[in-house]
PDB file of C-alpha atoms in Angstrom:
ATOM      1  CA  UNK W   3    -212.937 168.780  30.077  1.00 93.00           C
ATOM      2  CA  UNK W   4    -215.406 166.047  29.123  1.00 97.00           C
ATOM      3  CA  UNK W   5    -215.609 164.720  25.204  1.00 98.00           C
ATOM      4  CA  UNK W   6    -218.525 163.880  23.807  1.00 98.00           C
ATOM      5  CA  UNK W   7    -217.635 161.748  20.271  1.00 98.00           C
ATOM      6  CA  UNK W   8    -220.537 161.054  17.656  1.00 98.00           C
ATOM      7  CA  UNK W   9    -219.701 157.552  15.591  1.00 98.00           C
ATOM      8  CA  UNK W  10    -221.124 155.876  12.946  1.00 97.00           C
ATOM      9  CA  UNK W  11    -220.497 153.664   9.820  1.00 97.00           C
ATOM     10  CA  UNK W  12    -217.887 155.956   7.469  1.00 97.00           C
ATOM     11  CA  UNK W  13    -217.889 159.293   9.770  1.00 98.00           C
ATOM     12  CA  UNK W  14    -218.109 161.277   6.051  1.00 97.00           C
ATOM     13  CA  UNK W  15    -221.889 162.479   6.686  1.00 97.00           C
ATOM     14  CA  UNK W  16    -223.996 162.370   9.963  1.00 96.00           C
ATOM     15  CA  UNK W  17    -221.028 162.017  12.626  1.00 98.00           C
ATOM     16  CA  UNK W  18    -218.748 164.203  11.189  1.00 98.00           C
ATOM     17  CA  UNK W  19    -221.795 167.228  10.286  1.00 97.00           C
ATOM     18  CA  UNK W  20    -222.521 166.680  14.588  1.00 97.00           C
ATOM     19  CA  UNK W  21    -218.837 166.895  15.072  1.00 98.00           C
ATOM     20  CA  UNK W  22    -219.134 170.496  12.924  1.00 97.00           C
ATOM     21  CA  UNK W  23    -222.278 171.880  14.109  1.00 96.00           C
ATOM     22  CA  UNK W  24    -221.561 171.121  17.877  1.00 97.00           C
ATOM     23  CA  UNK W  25    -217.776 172.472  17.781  1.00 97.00           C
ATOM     24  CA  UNK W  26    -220.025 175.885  16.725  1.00 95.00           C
ATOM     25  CA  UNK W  27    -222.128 175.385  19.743  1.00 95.00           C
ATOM     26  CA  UNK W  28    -219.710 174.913  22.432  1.00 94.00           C
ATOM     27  CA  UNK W  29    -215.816 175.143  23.753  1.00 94.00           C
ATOM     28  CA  UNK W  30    -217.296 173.427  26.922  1.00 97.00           C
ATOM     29  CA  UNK W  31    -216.625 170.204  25.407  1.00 98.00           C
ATOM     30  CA  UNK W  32    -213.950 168.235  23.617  1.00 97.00           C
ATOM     31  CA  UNK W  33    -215.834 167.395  20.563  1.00 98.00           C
ATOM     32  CA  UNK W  34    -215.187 164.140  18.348  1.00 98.00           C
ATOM     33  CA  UNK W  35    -216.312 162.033  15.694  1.00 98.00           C
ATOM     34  CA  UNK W  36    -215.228 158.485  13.908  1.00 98.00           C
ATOM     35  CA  UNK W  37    -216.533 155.269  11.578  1.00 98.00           C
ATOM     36  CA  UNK W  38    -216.466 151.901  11.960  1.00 97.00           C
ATOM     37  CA  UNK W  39    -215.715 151.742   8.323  1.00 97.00           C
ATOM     38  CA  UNK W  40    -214.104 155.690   7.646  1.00 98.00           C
ATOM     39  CA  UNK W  41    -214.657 156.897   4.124  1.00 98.00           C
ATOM     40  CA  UNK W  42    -211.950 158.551   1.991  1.00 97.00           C
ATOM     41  CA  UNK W  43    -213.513 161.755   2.534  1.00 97.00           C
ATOM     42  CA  UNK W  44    -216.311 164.239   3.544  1.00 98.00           C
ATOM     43  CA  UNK W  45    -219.966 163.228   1.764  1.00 97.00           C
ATOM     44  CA  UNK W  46    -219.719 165.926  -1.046  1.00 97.00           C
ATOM     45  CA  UNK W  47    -223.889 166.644  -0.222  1.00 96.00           C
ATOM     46  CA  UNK W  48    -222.935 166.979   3.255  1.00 95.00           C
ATOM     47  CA  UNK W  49    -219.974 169.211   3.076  1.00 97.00           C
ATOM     48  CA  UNK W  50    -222.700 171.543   0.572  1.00 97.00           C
ATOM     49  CA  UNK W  51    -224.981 171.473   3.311  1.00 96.00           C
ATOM     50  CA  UNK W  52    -222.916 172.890   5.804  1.00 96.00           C
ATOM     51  CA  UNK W  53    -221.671 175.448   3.514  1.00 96.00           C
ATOM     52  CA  UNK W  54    -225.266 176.946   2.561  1.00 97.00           C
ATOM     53  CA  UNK W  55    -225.349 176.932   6.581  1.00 95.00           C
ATOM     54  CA  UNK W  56    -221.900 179.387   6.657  1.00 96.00           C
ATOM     55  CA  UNK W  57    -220.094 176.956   7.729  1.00 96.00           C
ATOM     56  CA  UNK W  58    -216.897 174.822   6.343  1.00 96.00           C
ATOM     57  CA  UNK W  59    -215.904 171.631   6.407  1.00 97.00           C
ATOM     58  CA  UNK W  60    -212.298 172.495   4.826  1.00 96.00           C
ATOM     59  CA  UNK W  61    -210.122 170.339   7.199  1.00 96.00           C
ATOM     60  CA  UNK W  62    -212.261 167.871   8.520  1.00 97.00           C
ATOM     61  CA  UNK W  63    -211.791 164.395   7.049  1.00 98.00           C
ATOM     62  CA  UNK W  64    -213.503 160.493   8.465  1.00 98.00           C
ATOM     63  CA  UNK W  65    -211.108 158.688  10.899  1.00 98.00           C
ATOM     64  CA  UNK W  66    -211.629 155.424  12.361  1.00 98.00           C
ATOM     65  CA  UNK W  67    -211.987 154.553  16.022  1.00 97.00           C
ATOM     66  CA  UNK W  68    -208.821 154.200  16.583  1.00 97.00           C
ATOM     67  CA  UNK W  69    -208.361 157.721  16.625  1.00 96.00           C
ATOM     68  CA  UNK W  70    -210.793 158.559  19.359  1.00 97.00           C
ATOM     69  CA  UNK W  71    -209.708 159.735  22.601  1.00 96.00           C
ATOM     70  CA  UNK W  72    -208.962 156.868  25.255  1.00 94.00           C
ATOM     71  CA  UNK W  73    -211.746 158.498  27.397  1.00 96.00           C
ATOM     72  CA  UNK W  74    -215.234 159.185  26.272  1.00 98.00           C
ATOM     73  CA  UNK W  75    -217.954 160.916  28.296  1.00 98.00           C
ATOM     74  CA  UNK W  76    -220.628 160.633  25.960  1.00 98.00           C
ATOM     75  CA  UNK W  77    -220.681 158.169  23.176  1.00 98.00           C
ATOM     76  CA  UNK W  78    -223.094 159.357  20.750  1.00 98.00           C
ATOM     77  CA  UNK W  79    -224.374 156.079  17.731  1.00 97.00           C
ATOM     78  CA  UNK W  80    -225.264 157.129  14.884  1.00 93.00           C
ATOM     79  CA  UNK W  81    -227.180 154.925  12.757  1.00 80.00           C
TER      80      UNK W  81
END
């Protein structure tokens, strides 16, 4: 399976709400997301955003690059 991983600066807005919104869209993927510089946690304004969309981010917390997958198909930079 291929894994497409979105990255930006603190992964606790734009990268992690791609991470959310394309693990809806597809299981044809491995789908994950990171910061150079990972916030504590989720953007509060993003994680309210998803919700009026149905959809939670309970769970999903910024890691660092570190934790992304040795292999990446598609790099997605977020900027």
């Amino acid at each position: 399976m291929k894994t497409i991983a979105f990255v930006c600066k603190g992964n606790s807005f734009k990268s992690i709400i791609c991470e959310r919104f394309a693990k809806e869209l597809t299981n044809d993927f491995i789908i994950v997301s990171a910061g150079t510089i990972p916030a504590d946690k989720v953007n509060v304004e993003g994680a309210r955003i998803m919700e009026a969309r149905g959809l939670s981010m309970d769970g999903y917390r910024p890691h660092s690059l570190d934790n992304l997958p040795e292999n990446i198909d598609y790099l997605v930079k977020m900027g």
